[in-house]
Coordinates of C-alpha atoms and ligand atoms in Angstrom, one line a residue:
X159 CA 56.7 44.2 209.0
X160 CA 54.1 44.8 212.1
X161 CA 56.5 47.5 213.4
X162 CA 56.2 49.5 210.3
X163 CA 60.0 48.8 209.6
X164 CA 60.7 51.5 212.6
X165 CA 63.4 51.2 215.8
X166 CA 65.7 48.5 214.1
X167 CA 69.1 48.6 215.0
X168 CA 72.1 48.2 212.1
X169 CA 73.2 44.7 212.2
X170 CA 77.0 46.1 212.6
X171 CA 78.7 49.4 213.0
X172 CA 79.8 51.7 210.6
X173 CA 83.5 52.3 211.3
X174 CA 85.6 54.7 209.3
X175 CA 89.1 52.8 208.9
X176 CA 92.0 53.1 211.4
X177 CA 95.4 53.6 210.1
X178 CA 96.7 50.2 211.2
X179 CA 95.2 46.4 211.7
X180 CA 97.4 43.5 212.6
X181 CA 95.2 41.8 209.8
X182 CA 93.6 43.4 206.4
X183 CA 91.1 41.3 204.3
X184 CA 90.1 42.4 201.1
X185 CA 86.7 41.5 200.0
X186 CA 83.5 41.3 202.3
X187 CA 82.0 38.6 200.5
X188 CA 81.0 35.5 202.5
X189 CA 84.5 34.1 202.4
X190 CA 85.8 37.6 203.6
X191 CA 83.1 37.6 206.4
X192 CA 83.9 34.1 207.0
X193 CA 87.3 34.7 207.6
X194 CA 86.9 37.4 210.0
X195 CA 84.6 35.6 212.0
X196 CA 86.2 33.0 212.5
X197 CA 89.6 34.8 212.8
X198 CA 88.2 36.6 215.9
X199 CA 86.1 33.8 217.4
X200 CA 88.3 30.8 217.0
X201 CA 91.7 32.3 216.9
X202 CA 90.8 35.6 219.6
X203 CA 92.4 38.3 216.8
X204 CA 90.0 41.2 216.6
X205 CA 92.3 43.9 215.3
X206 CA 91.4 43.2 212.1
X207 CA 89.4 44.9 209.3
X208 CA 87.0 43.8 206.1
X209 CA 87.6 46.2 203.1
X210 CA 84.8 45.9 200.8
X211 CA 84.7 48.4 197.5
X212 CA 80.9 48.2 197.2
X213 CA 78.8 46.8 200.2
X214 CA 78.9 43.7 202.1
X215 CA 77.2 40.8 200.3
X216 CA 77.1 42.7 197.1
X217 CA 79.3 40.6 195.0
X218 CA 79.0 36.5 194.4
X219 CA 77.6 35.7 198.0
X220 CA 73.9 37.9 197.1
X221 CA 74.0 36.6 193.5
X222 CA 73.9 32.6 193.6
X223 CA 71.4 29.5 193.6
X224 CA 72.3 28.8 197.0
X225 CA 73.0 25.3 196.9
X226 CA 75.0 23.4 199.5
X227 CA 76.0 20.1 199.4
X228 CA 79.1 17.9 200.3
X229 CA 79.7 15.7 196.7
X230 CA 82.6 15.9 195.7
X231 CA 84.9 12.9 194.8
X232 CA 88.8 14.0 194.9
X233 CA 90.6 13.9 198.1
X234 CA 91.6 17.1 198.8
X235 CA 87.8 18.7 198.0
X236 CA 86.3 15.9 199.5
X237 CA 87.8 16.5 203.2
X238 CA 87.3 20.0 202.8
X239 CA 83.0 20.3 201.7
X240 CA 82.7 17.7 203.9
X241 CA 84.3 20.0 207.0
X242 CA 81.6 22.7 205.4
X243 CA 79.0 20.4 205.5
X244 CA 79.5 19.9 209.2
X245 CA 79.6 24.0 209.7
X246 CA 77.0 24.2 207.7
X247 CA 74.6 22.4 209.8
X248 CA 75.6 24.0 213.6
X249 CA 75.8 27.3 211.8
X250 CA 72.3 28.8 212.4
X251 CA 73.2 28.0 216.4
X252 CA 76.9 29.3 216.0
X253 CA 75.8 33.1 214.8
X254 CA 72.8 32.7 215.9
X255 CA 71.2 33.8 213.1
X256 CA 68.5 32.3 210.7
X257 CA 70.4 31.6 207.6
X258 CA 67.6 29.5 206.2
X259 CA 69.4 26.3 205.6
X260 CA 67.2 23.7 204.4
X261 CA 68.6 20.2 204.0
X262 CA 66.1 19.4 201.3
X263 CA 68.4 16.8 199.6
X264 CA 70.0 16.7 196.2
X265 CA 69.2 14.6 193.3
X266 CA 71.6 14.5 189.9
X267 CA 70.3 12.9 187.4
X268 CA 71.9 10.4 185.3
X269 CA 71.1 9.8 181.6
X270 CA 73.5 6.7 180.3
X271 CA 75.2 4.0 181.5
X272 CA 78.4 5.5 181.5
X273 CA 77.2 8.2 184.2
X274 CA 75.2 5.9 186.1
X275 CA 78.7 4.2 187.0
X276 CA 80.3 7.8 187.4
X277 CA 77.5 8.2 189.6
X278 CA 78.2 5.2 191.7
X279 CA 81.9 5.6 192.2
X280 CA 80.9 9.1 193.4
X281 CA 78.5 7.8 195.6
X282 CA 80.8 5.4 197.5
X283 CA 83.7 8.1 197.9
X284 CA 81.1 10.0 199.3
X285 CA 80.2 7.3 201.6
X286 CA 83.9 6.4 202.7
X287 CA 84.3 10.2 203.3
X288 CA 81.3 10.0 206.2
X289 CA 78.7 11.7 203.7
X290 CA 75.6 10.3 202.8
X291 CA 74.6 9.6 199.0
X292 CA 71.9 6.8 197.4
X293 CA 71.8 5.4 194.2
X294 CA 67.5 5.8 192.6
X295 CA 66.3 4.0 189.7
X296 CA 63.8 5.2 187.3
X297 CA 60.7 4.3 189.4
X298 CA 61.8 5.3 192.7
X299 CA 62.4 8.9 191.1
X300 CA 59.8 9.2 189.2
X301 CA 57.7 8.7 192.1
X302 CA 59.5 11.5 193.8
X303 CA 60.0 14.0 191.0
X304 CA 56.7 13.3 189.0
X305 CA 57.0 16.7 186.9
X306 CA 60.0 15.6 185.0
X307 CA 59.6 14.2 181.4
X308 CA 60.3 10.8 182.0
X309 CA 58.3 9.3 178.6
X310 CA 59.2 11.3 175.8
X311 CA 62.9 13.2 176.8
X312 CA 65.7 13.7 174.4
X313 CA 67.8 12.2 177.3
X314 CA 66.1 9.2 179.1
X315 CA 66.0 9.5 182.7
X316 CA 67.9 6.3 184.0
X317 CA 68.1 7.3 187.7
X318 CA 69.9 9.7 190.2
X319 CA 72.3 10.1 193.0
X320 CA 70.7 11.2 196.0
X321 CA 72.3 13.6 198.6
X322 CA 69.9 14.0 201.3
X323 CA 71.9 16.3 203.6
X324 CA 72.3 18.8 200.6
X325 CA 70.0 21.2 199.8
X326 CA 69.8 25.1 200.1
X327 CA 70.7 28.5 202.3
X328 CA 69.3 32.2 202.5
X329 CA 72.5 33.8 200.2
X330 CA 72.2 36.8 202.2
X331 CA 71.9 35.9 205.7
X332 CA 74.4 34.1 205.4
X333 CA 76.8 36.7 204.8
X334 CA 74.9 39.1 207.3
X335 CA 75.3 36.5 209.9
X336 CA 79.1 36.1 209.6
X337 CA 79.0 40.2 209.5
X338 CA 76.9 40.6 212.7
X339 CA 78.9 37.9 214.3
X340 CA 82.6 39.4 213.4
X341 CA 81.3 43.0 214.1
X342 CA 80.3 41.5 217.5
X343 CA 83.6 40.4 218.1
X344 CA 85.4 44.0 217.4
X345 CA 86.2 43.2 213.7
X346 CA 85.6 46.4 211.4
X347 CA 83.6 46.2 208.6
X348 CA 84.4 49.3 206.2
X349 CA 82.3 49.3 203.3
X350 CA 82.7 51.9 200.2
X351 CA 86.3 50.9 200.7
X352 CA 88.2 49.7 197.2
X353 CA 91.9 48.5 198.2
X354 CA 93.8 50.0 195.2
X355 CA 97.5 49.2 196.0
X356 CA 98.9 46.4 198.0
X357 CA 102.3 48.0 199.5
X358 CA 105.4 45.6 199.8
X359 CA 108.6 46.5 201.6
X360 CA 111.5 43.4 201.5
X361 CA 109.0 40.7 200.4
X362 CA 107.0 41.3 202.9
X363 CA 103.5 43.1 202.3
X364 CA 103.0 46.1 205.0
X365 CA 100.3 47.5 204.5
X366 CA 97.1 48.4 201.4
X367 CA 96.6 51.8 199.8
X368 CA 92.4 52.6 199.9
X369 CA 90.2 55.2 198.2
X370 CA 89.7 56.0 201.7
X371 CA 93.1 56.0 202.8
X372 CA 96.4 53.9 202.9
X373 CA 95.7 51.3 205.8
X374 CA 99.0 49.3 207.3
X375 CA 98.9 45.4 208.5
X376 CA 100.8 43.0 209.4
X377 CA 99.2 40.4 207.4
X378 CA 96.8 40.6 204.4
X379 CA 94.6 37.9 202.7
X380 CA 93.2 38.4 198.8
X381 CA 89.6 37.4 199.2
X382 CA 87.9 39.2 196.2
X383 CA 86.5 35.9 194.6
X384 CA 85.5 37.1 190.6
X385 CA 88.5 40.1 191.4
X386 CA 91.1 38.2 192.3
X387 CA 93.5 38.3 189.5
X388 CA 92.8 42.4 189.7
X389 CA 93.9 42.5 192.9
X390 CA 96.8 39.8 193.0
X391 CA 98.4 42.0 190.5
X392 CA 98.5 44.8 192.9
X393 CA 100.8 42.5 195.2
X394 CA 102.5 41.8 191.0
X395 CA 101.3 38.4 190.8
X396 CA 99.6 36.6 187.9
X397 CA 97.3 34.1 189.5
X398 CA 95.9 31.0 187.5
X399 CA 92.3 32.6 187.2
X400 CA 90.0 33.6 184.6
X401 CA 86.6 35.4 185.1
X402 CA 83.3 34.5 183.9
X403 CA 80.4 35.3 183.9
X404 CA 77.6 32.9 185.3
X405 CA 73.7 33.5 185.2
X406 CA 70.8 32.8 187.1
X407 CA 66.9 33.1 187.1
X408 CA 63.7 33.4 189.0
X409 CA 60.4 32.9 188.0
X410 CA 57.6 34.3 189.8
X411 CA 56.5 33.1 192.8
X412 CA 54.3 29.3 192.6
X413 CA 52.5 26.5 194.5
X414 CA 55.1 24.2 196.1
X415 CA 56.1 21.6 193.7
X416 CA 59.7 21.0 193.7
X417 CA 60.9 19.3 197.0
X418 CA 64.8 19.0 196.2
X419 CA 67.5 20.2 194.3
X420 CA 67.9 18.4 191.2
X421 CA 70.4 18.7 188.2
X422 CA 70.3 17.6 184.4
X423 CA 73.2 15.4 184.0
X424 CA 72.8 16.0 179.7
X425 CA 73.0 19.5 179.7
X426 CA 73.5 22.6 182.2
X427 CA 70.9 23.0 183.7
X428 CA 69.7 22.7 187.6
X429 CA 66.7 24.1 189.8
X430 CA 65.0 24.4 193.2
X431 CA 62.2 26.3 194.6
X432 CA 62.9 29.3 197.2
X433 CA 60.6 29.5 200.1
X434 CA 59.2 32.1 198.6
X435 CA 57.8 30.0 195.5
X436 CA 59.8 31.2 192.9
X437 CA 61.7 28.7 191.1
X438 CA 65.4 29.0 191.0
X439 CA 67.5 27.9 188.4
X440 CA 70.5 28.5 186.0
X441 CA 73.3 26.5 183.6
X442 CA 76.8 27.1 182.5
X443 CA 79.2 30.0 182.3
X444 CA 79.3 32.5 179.3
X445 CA 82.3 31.2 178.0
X446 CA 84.1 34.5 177.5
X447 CA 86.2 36.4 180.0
X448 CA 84.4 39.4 181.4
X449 CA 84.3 41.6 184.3
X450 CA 80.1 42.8 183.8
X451 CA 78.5 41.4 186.4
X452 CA 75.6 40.3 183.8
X453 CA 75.0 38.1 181.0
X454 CA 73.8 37.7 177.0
X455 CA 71.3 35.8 175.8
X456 CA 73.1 32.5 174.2
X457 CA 73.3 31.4 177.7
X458 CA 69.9 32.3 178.5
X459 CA 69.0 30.4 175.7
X460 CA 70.2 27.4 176.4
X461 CA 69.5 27.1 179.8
X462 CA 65.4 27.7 179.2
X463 CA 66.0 25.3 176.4
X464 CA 67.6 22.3 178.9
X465 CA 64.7 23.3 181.2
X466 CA 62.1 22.8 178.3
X467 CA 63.9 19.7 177.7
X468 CA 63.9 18.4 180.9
X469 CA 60.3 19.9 182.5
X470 CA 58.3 21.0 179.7
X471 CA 56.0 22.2 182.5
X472 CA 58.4 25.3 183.3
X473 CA 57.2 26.9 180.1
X474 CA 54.5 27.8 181.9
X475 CA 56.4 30.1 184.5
X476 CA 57.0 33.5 183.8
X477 CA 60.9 34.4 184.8
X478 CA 60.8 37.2 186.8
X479 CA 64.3 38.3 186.5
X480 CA 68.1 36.9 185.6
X481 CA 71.1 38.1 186.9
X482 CA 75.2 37.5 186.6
X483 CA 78.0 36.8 188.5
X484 CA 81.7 36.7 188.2
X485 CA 83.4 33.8 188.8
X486 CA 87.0 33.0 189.8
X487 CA 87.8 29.8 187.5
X488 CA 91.1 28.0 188.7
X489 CA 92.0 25.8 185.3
X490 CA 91.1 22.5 187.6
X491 CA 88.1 23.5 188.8
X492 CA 89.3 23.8 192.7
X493 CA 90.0 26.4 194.9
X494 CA 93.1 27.3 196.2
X495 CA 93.6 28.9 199.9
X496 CA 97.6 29.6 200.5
X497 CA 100.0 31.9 201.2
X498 CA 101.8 33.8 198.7
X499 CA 105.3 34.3 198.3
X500 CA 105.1 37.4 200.4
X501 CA 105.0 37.3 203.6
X502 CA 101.9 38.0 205.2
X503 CA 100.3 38.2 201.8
X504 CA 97.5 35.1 201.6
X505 CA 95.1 34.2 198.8
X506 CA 91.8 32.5 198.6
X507 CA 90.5 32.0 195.1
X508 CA 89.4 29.8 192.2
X509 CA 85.8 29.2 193.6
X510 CA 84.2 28.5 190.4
X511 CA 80.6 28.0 190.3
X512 CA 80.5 26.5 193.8
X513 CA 81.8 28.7 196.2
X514 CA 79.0 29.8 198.5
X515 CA 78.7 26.2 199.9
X516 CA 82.2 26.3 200.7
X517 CA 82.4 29.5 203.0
X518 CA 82.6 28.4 206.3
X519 CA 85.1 26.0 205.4
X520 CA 87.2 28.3 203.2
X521 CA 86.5 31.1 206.3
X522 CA 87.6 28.4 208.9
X523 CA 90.9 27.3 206.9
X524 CA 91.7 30.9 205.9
X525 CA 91.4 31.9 209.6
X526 CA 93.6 29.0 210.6
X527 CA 96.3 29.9 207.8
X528 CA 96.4 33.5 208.8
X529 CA 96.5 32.8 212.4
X530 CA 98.9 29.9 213.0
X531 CA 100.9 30.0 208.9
X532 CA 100.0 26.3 209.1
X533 CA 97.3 25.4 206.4
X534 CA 94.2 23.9 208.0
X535 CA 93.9 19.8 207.5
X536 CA 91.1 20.2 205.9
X537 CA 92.5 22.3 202.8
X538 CA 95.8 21.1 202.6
X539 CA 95.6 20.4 199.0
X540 CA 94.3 23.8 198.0
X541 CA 97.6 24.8 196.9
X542 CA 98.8 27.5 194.7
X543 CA 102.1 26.0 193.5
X544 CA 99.9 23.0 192.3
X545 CA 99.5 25.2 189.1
X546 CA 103.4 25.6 188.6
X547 CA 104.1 22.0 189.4
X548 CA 101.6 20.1 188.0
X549 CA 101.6 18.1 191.1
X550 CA 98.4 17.8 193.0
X551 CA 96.0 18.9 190.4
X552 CA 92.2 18.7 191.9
X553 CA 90.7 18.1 188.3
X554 CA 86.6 18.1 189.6
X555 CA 85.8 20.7 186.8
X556 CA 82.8 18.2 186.1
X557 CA 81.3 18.6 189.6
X558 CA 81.8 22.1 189.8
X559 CA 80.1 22.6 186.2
X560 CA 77.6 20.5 186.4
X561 CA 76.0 20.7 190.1
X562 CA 77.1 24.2 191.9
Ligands
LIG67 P1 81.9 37.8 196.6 O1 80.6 37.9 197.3 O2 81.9 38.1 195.2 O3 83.0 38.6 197.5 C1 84.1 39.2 196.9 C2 84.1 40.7 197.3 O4 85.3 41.3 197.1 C3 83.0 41.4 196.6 O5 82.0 41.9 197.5 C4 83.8 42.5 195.9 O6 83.1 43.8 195.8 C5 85.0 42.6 196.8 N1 86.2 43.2 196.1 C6 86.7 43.0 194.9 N2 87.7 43.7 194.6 C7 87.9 44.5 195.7 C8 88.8 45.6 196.0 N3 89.8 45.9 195.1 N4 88.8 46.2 197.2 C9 87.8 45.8 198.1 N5 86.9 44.9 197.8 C10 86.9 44.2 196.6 N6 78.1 28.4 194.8 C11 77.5 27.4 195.4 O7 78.2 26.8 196.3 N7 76.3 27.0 195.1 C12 75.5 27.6 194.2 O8 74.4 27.2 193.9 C13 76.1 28.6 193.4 N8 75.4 29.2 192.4 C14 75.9 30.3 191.8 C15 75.1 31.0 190.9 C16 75.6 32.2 190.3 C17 74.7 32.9 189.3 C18 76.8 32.8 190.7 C19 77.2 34.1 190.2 C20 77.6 32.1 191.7 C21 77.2 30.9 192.2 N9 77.9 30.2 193.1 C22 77.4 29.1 193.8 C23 79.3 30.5 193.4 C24 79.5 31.4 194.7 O9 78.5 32.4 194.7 C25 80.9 32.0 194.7 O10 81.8 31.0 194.5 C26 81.2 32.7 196.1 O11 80.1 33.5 196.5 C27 82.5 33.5 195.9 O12 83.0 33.9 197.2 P2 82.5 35.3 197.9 O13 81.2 35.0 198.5 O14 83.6 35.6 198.9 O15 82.5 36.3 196.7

């Protein structure tokens, strides 16, 4: 920049850890961050600490496609992205901090009549939960997304749902903000720090063991997102997770052409366009279990194909680069923040493919469940015994898949 990069100060300190918090989080990922901050600001508890193995905002939080949006049609995840949604948009003024969010809109296509009336009954639980969503027909959207192949397609375009309070976020400023904010608050953020051991005494968890130390706490909350069934089976618990592996790619930087987000209801497939030009895009998971944070090239493959499919014109862009994640895939396709049968032992997993737009929700709730063992109204159904039960299953895998 015009300052040649020199005099800035660190966004947070660089604590080394203390031998006791009254709270331990593990993971400084944005739900980690999220939970901290909010822990601190909304609930006053400061001694607490962020353990992150690698460095904060490496994992899940610096590796998605950024989109944000409050769609869902369950009760139980409708409540709770709403509550985000409404975060979401005083955020930028609450850590005052530009996370970028751009409330572009969001546009899922529909290619039958079958998901035109999916679509609809969507749309009107979207509507009774205070969100916004419209039904377009053919015309309208091919007067607002004129580069799509709406003559010759595979998959007719019949029309789209439209979300215009959706859109996208900066990835990383988010989580910086919710850093800078907890730091500000007396949180400590300890980075290079991988909790190895989770220590127990009398079903009650006491304390973490760290390469940088054992660490005690009163209370401790799994956050670790793609890790989680790593680290739950520190505490000895097998959670109902598997990890994946999900891609994404940028092409290189272009003249502004694509105004929203918009998803290919035939296939997986969905893309925007960053601020910086590039265009931003990805598909469905590998569907094998992995811990590499990076992909093969079946799914690359079929992703540029539905692209091709969809707007011939991307095979003009040159993809810059592609990248993976791991996700945390709960069998329904919802998240579950709860406590643990340990006391002071709390979880927050099963993000699946759309967990960035959830993090100040999940960070509020989590906070709220840490600070008060009373589950937030807003993610009251996020259970974990919903898996042993049966009861309560959130089964939204097709909005998760399909729209991030
Ligand atoms: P992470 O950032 O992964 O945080 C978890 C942290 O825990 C990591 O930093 C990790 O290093 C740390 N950790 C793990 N084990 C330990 C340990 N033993 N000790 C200490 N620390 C540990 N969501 C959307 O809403 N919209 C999207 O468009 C979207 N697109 C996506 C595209 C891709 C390619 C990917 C990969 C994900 C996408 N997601 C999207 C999902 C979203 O990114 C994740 O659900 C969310 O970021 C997960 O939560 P997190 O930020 O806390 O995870």
């Amino acid at each position: 920049g015009l300052t040649g990069n020199k005099g800035w100060s660190p966004h947070w300190r660089n604590p080394d850890p203390k031998t006791e918090y009254d709270i331990v989080i593990i993971g400084g990922g944005g739900h980690g961050l999220a939970t901290a901050f909010y822990l601190a600001k909304e609930h006053g508890l400061t001694n607490v600490a962020v353990l992150e193995k690698g460095y904060l905002g490496g994992g899940n939080v610096g590796r998605n496609t950024t989109i944000v949006r409050a769609n869902y049609y369950l009760p139980g995840n409708s409540e709770f992205y709403s509550h985000s949604m409404k975060l979401w948009e005083g955020l930028e003024q609450e850590l005052n901090y530009n996370v970028m969010h751009s409330q572009r809109g969001i546009i899922n296509l529909f290619h039958s009549d079958g998901q035109r009336d999916a679509a609809v009954r969507r749309g009107n639980a979207m509507r009774n939960q205070g969100d916004d969503a419209h039904l377009l027909g053919r015309d309208e959207l091919r007067k607002m997304l004129p580069y799509l192949d709406f003559d010759t397609a595979r998959f007719p375009i019949y029309g789209g749902l439209y979300h215009p309070r959706g859109g996208t976020a900066r990835h990383d400023a988010v989580a910086w903000g919710y850093a800078r904010g907890a730091d500000e608050r007396g949180v400590d953020l300890i980075q290079n720090c991988e909790v190895t051991g989770i220590d127990i005494s009398n079903g009650q968890v006491t304390g973490v063991q760290t390469t940088r130390g054992a660490i005690r706490a009163k209370k401790v909350a799994m956050v670790a997102a793609g890790r989680s069934s790593q680290v739950a089976e520190m505490a000895g618990m097998r959670l109902p997770i598997e990890s994946h592996i999900l891609q994404a790619y940028v092409t290189e930087g272009l003249k502004p052409f694509i105004d929203h987000v918009v998803t290919f209801g035939m296939s997986h497939f969905y893309i925007s366009q960053s601020d910086k030009g590039g265009l931003v895009f990805g598909g469905d998971l590998d569907f094998y279990a992995s811990y590499a944070a990076r992909g093969n090239l079946p799914g690359k493959e079929q992703v540029m194909e539905a692209a091709m499919t969809l707007m011939p014109a991307i095979g003009k862009a040159r993809v810059l680069r592609s990248w993976g994640g791991i996700m945390d895939m709960s069998p329904d396709g919802s998240p579950i923040i709860d406590h643990t049968h340990i006391g002071g032992l709390y979880l927050n997993t099963g993000w699946c493919y759309g967990g960035f737009k959830a993090v100040p929700a999940s960070g509020f709730a989590l906070a709220h469940l840490i600070a008060t063992d009373r589950p937030h109204a807003s993610a009251e159904k996020l259970r974990l015994d919903r898996f042993e039960t049966g009861y309560g299953l959130l089964d939204e895998e097709g909005t998760g898949a399909q729209h991030n």
